[in-house]
Coordinates of C-alpha atoms in Angstrom, one line a residue:
X12 CA -38.7 33.2 -19.0
X13 CA -40.8 35.5 -21.2
X14 CA -44.0 33.8 -22.2
X15 CA -46.9 35.9 -23.5
X16 CA -50.5 35.4 -22.2
X17 CA -51.6 34.8 -25.8
X18 CA -49.3 31.8 -26.2
X19 CA -50.5 30.3 -22.9
X20 CA -54.1 30.8 -24.1
X21 CA -53.4 29.2 -27.4
X22 CA -51.7 26.2 -25.7
X23 CA -54.7 25.8 -23.3
X24 CA -57.1 25.7 -26.3
X25 CA -55.1 23.1 -28.0
X26 CA -54.0 25.4 -30.9
X27 CA -50.3 24.9 -30.1
X28 CA -48.2 22.0 -29.0
X29 CA -47.9 22.2 -25.2
X30 CA -44.5 20.5 -25.0
X31 CA -42.4 21.5 -28.0
X32 CA -39.6 19.2 -29.1
X33 CA -36.7 21.7 -28.7
X34 CA -35.9 24.4 -26.2
X35 CA -33.6 27.4 -27.0
X36 CA -32.5 30.4 -25.0
X37 CA -32.1 33.8 -26.8
X38 CA -29.7 36.0 -24.8
X39 CA -30.3 39.6 -25.7
X40 CA -27.8 42.4 -25.3
X41 CA -30.3 45.0 -24.1
X42 CA -33.7 45.4 -22.5
X43 CA -36.8 44.1 -24.3
X44 CA -38.1 46.9 -26.5
X45 CA -38.9 47.6 -30.1
X46 CA -35.4 46.6 -31.3
X47 CA -36.3 43.0 -30.5
X48 CA -39.9 43.2 -31.8
X49 CA -39.4 40.4 -34.3
X50 CA -38.5 38.0 -31.5
X51 CA -41.4 39.0 -29.3
X52 CA -43.9 38.7 -32.2
X53 CA -42.4 35.3 -33.2
X54 CA -43.1 34.2 -29.7
X55 CA -46.5 35.9 -29.2
X56 CA -47.9 34.8 -32.5
X57 CA -46.8 31.3 -32.0
X58 CA -44.3 31.1 -34.8
X59 CA -41.7 29.4 -32.6
X60 CA -44.3 26.9 -31.4
X61 CA -45.3 26.1 -34.9
X62 CA -41.7 25.2 -35.6
X63 CA -41.7 22.9 -32.6
X64 CA -39.5 25.3 -30.6
X65 CA -39.7 26.6 -27.1
X66 CA -37.7 29.9 -27.1
X67 CA -36.9 31.8 -23.9
X68 CA -36.0 35.5 -24.4
X69 CA -33.5 36.7 -21.8
X70 CA -33.0 40.5 -21.5
X71 CA -29.5 41.7 -20.6
X72 CA -28.6 42.8 -17.1
X73 CA -25.8 45.5 -16.6
X74 CA -23.2 42.8 -16.2
X75 CA -24.2 40.4 -19.0
X76 CA -21.4 39.2 -21.2
X77 CA -23.4 37.9 -24.2
X78 CA -20.6 36.1 -25.9
X79 CA -19.6 34.3 -22.7
X80 CA -23.2 33.4 -22.0
X81 CA -23.6 31.8 -25.4
X82 CA -20.3 29.7 -25.3
X83 CA -20.9 28.6 -21.7
X84 CA -24.5 27.6 -21.9
X85 CA -25.7 24.9 -24.3
X86 CA -28.8 25.6 -26.5
X87 CA -28.1 29.3 -26.3
X88 CA -28.2 31.9 -29.1
X89 CA -27.2 35.5 -28.7
X90 CA -27.2 38.9 -30.5
X91 CA -24.5 41.6 -30.5
X92 CA -22.8 44.2 -32.6
X93 CA -20.7 42.9 -35.5
X94 CA -17.5 44.4 -34.0
X95 CA -18.0 42.5 -30.7
X96 CA -18.5 39.2 -32.5
X97 CA -15.5 39.7 -34.8
X98 CA -13.3 40.6 -31.8
X99 CA -14.4 37.4 -30.0
X100 CA -13.8 35.3 -33.1
X101 CA -10.3 36.8 -33.6
X102 CA -9.5 35.7 -30.1
X103 CA -10.4 32.1 -31.0
X104 CA -13.8 32.1 -29.2
X105 CA -15.9 29.4 -31.0
X106 CA -18.9 31.5 -32.1
X107 CA -20.5 31.9 -35.6
X108 CA -22.7 34.7 -36.9
X109 CA -25.8 33.2 -38.6
X110 CA -28.1 36.2 -39.4
X111 CA -28.5 39.9 -38.7
X112 CA -31.7 41.6 -37.4
X113 CA -30.5 45.0 -38.5
X114 CA -28.8 45.6 -41.8
X115 CA -27.1 48.8 -40.6
X116 CA -25.7 50.3 -37.5
X117 CA -28.1 52.7 -35.6
X118 CA -25.1 54.8 -34.3
X119 CA -25.8 58.5 -34.9
X120 CA -25.4 62.0 -33.6
X121 CA -28.4 64.1 -32.6
X122 CA -28.7 67.8 -32.1
X123 CA -31.4 70.4 -31.4
X124 CA -33.4 71.3 -34.5
X125 CA -32.3 75.0 -34.3
X126 CA -28.7 73.9 -34.4
X127 CA -28.8 73.6 -38.2
X128 CA -26.4 70.6 -38.1
X129 CA -27.5 68.9 -41.3
X130 CA -24.2 67.2 -42.4
X131 CA -20.8 66.3 -41.2
X132 CA -19.1 69.4 -42.5
X133 CA -21.3 71.5 -40.2
X134 CA -19.8 69.7 -37.2
X135 CA -16.4 71.4 -37.7
X136 CA -15.7 73.6 -34.7
X137 CA -18.6 72.2 -32.7
X138 CA -18.7 70.5 -29.3
X139 CA -19.6 66.8 -29.7
X140 CA -20.4 64.4 -26.9
X141 CA -19.5 60.8 -27.6
X142 CA -19.4 57.5 -25.8
X143 CA -16.3 55.3 -25.6
X144 CA -17.9 52.8 -28.0
X145 CA -18.6 55.5 -30.6
X146 CA -15.5 57.6 -30.8
X147 CA -13.6 55.4 -33.3
X148 CA -16.7 55.0 -35.4
X149 CA -17.2 58.8 -35.5
X150 CA -13.5 59.2 -36.4
X151 CA -13.9 56.7 -39.2
X152 CA -16.8 58.5 -40.9
X153 CA -15.1 61.9 -40.4
X154 CA -11.9 60.6 -42.1
X155 CA -13.9 59.1 -44.9
X156 CA -15.3 62.6 -45.6
X157 CA -11.8 64.2 -45.4
X158 CA -12.6 65.9 -42.0
X159 CA -9.9 65.8 -39.4
X160 CA -11.4 64.7 -36.1
X161 CA -9.2 67.3 -34.4
X162 CA -11.4 70.0 -36.1
X163 CA -14.2 69.0 -33.7
X164 CA -14.2 69.3 -29.9
X165 CA -15.0 65.7 -29.1
X166 CA -15.5 64.8 -25.4
X167 CA -16.5 61.5 -23.8
X168 CA -19.9 61.7 -22.0
X169 CA -22.0 59.3 -19.9
X170 CA -25.2 57.6 -21.3
X171 CA -27.6 59.5 -19.0
X172 CA -29.1 63.0 -19.3
X173 CA -28.1 63.6 -22.9
X174 CA -31.0 65.8 -23.5
X175 CA -29.8 68.2 -20.7
X176 CA -26.4 68.4 -22.3
X177 CA -28.0 69.6 -25.5
X178 CA -30.6 71.8 -24.0
X179 CA -28.2 73.7 -21.7
X180 CA -25.7 74.2 -24.5
X181 CA -22.9 72.1 -23.1
X182 CA -22.7 70.2 -26.4
X183 CA -23.9 71.0 -29.9
X184 CA -24.4 67.3 -30.7
X185 CA -24.3 64.0 -28.8
X186 CA -24.1 60.4 -29.7
X187 CA -27.4 58.4 -29.9
X188 CA -28.9 55.2 -30.9
X189 CA -31.1 56.3 -33.9
X190 CA -33.9 53.8 -33.1
X191 CA -35.1 55.4 -30.0
X192 CA -33.1 58.2 -28.4
X193 CA -34.2 60.9 -30.9
X194 CA -37.8 59.9 -30.2
X195 CA -37.3 60.6 -26.5
X196 CA -35.7 63.9 -27.2
X197 CA -38.5 64.9 -29.6
X198 CA -41.0 64.2 -26.8
X199 CA -39.0 66.4 -24.4
X200 CA -38.6 69.4 -26.7
X201 CA -41.8 69.1 -28.8
X202 CA -40.1 68.6 -32.2
X203 CA -37.8 66.1 -33.9
X204 CA -34.0 66.7 -33.5
X205 CA -31.5 66.7 -36.3
X206 CA -30.0 63.2 -36.7
X207 CA -26.8 62.4 -38.5
X208 CA -26.8 58.6 -39.0
X209 CA -23.3 57.0 -39.3
X210 CA -24.7 54.6 -41.9
X211 CA -25.4 57.5 -44.2
X212 CA -21.7 58.5 -44.1
X213 CA -19.9 55.2 -44.8
X214 CA -20.1 53.3 -41.6
X215 CA -21.2 50.0 -43.2
X216 CA -21.6 47.3 -40.6
X217 CA -24.3 44.9 -39.5
X218 CA -26.1 45.4 -36.1
X219 CA -28.0 43.1 -33.7
X220 CA -26.2 40.1 -35.3
X221 CA -27.5 36.7 -34.3
X222 CA -24.8 34.2 -33.4
X223 CA -24.3 31.0 -31.6
X224 CA -21.6 28.4 -30.8
X225 CA -19.8 26.1 -33.2
X226 CA -21.2 23.1 -31.4
X227 CA -24.8 24.2 -31.8
X228 CA -24.3 24.9 -35.5
X229 CA -22.7 21.5 -35.9
X230 CA -25.2 19.5 -33.9
X231 CA -28.5 21.3 -34.5
X232 CA -28.5 23.1 -37.9
X233 CA -32.2 22.2 -38.6
X234 CA -33.3 23.6 -35.3
X235 CA -31.4 26.8 -35.9
X236 CA -32.9 27.1 -39.3
X237 CA -36.3 26.8 -37.8
X238 CA -35.5 29.5 -35.3
X239 CA -34.4 31.9 -38.0
X240 CA -37.4 31.2 -40.1
X241 CA -39.7 31.9 -37.2
X242 CA -37.7 35.0 -36.0
X243 CA -37.8 36.7 -39.3
X244 CA -41.4 35.8 -39.9
X245 CA -41.9 37.7 -36.7
X246 CA -39.9 40.7 -38.0
X247 CA -41.9 40.8 -41.2
X248 CA -45.1 41.0 -39.2
X249 CA -43.7 43.5 -36.8
X250 CA -42.6 46.0 -39.4
X251 CA -45.8 45.8 -41.4
X252 CA -48.0 46.1 -38.3
X253 CA -46.2 48.7 -36.2
X254 CA -49.2 49.9 -34.1
X255 CA -50.4 46.4 -33.3
X256 CA -46.8 45.3 -32.5
X257 CA -46.3 48.3 -30.2
X258 CA -49.4 47.4 -28.3
X259 CA -48.2 43.7 -27.9
X260 CA -44.8 44.9 -26.7
X261 CA -46.3 47.3 -24.1
X262 CA -48.9 44.8 -22.9
X263 CA -46.7 41.7 -22.8
X264 CA -43.0 42.4 -22.9
X265 CA -41.3 45.7 -22.2
X266 CA -40.3 47.0 -18.8
X267 CA -42.3 49.8 -17.1
X268 CA -39.9 52.5 -18.3
X269 CA -40.7 51.6 -21.9
X270 CA -44.4 51.1 -21.7
X271 CA -45.4 53.9 -24.1
X272 CA -47.3 52.8 -27.2
X273 CA -46.5 55.9 -29.2
X274 CA -42.8 55.6 -28.4
X275 CA -42.7 52.0 -29.4
X276 CA -44.7 52.6 -32.6
X277 CA -42.3 55.5 -33.6
X278 CA -39.3 53.2 -32.9
X279 CA -40.8 50.4 -35.0
X280 CA -41.4 52.8 -37.9
X281 CA -37.7 53.8 -37.8
X282 CA -36.6 50.1 -37.4
X283 CA -38.3 49.1 -40.7
X284 CA -35.6 50.8 -42.7
X285 CA -32.9 49.0 -40.7
X286 CA -34.5 45.6 -40.8
X287 CA -35.3 45.5 -44.5
X288 CA -33.8 48.5 -46.3
X289 CA -34.8 48.9 -50.0
X290 CA -36.3 45.4 -50.1
X291 CA -33.0 43.8 -49.0
X292 CA -33.5 40.1 -48.1
X293 CA -34.5 40.1 -44.5
X294 CA -32.0 38.8 -42.0
X295 CA -29.4 37.6 -44.5
X296 CA -25.7 38.4 -44.0
X297 CA -23.9 38.9 -47.3
X298 CA -20.4 37.3 -47.0
X299 CA -18.7 39.8 -49.2
X300 CA -20.1 42.7 -47.2
X301 CA -19.3 41.0 -43.9
X302 CA -15.7 40.8 -45.0
X303 CA -15.6 44.4 -46.1
X304 CA -17.2 45.5 -42.8
X305 CA -14.5 43.5 -41.0
X306 CA -11.8 45.3 -43.0
X307 CA -13.4 48.7 -42.2
X308 CA -13.6 47.9 -38.5
X309 CA -10.0 46.8 -38.4
X310 CA -8.8 49.9 -40.3
X311 CA -10.6 52.0 -37.7
X312 CA -9.0 50.0 -34.9
X313 CA -12.5 48.9 -33.7
X314 CA -11.2 45.3 -33.9
X315 CA -7.6 44.1 -33.5
X316 CA -7.6 41.7 -36.4
X317 CA -10.0 40.0 -39.0
X318 CA -10.9 36.4 -38.3
X319 CA -11.1 33.9 -41.2
X320 CA -14.3 34.4 -43.1
X321 CA -14.9 30.6 -43.3
X322 CA -15.3 30.3 -39.6
X323 CA -16.9 33.6 -38.8
X324 CA -20.3 33.3 -40.5
X325 CA -22.6 30.5 -41.6
X326 CA -25.4 31.4 -44.1
X327 CA -26.2 27.8 -45.0
X328 CA -29.1 27.8 -42.5
X329 CA -31.0 30.1 -44.9
X330 CA -30.7 27.7 -47.9

């Protein structure tokens, strides 16, 4: 259970209820870092406690199946990519998307600054390293810009040592998660890399989508509404106070490999545009866009079929 020292102190001073009325587990799909800052701040600042909630944040282990965890464990919420949720729903797994922490996918390609790769057209003839989960997304954006993927030399690569694959010239560009991996590469080479974000080229999907089971939606809608209210209050605070948030993350939450305040601050500054782009309502899933995203993912064979809209999202918790 991840409980901050500040929350314990507040409770001991009588500033927060010591025994909240409702307990929830939030199963993450990755390690605790800046991409979950809103959750950490909601916990550390007491926003969950003020709503009468006791929320446990559970980082993912290498073998975590977030969907299975949510459907098999009562009082559990999860987060995952939109495609994973849609695929599960299409198979009849009873889960519902209720909000989205990121309004766009952070999938991207990064390259060395001297590469000059400033747009998709400049990828033609280049060697591109891609992960299995990104190949179809890359092919989708290339096709949307009338570029035949066969005009690129696309090769599957592992997740580790990407900076070496760029630095030694094995690849001209590699897949990355735009929220943090370009920051790490910049630290290594002393200047920011070139980044081609898929969201800027028509890959229009939600990311870090919050979902839960049909039964929890049916039986505890008010508790879920309180959870969302507190979570996105946490996100508002996090993106408007990046330096303070980074310090809280490093001191209270993140694993040793991520305990770099500058790194977390830089990631939070990038995250702001994903959490609330152009003053978009924070956290809200637009049903029309969700359906369009599902159609795009199906056309790219990223999901097998589109589940019914009526059972795949529930935005009533925001009303």
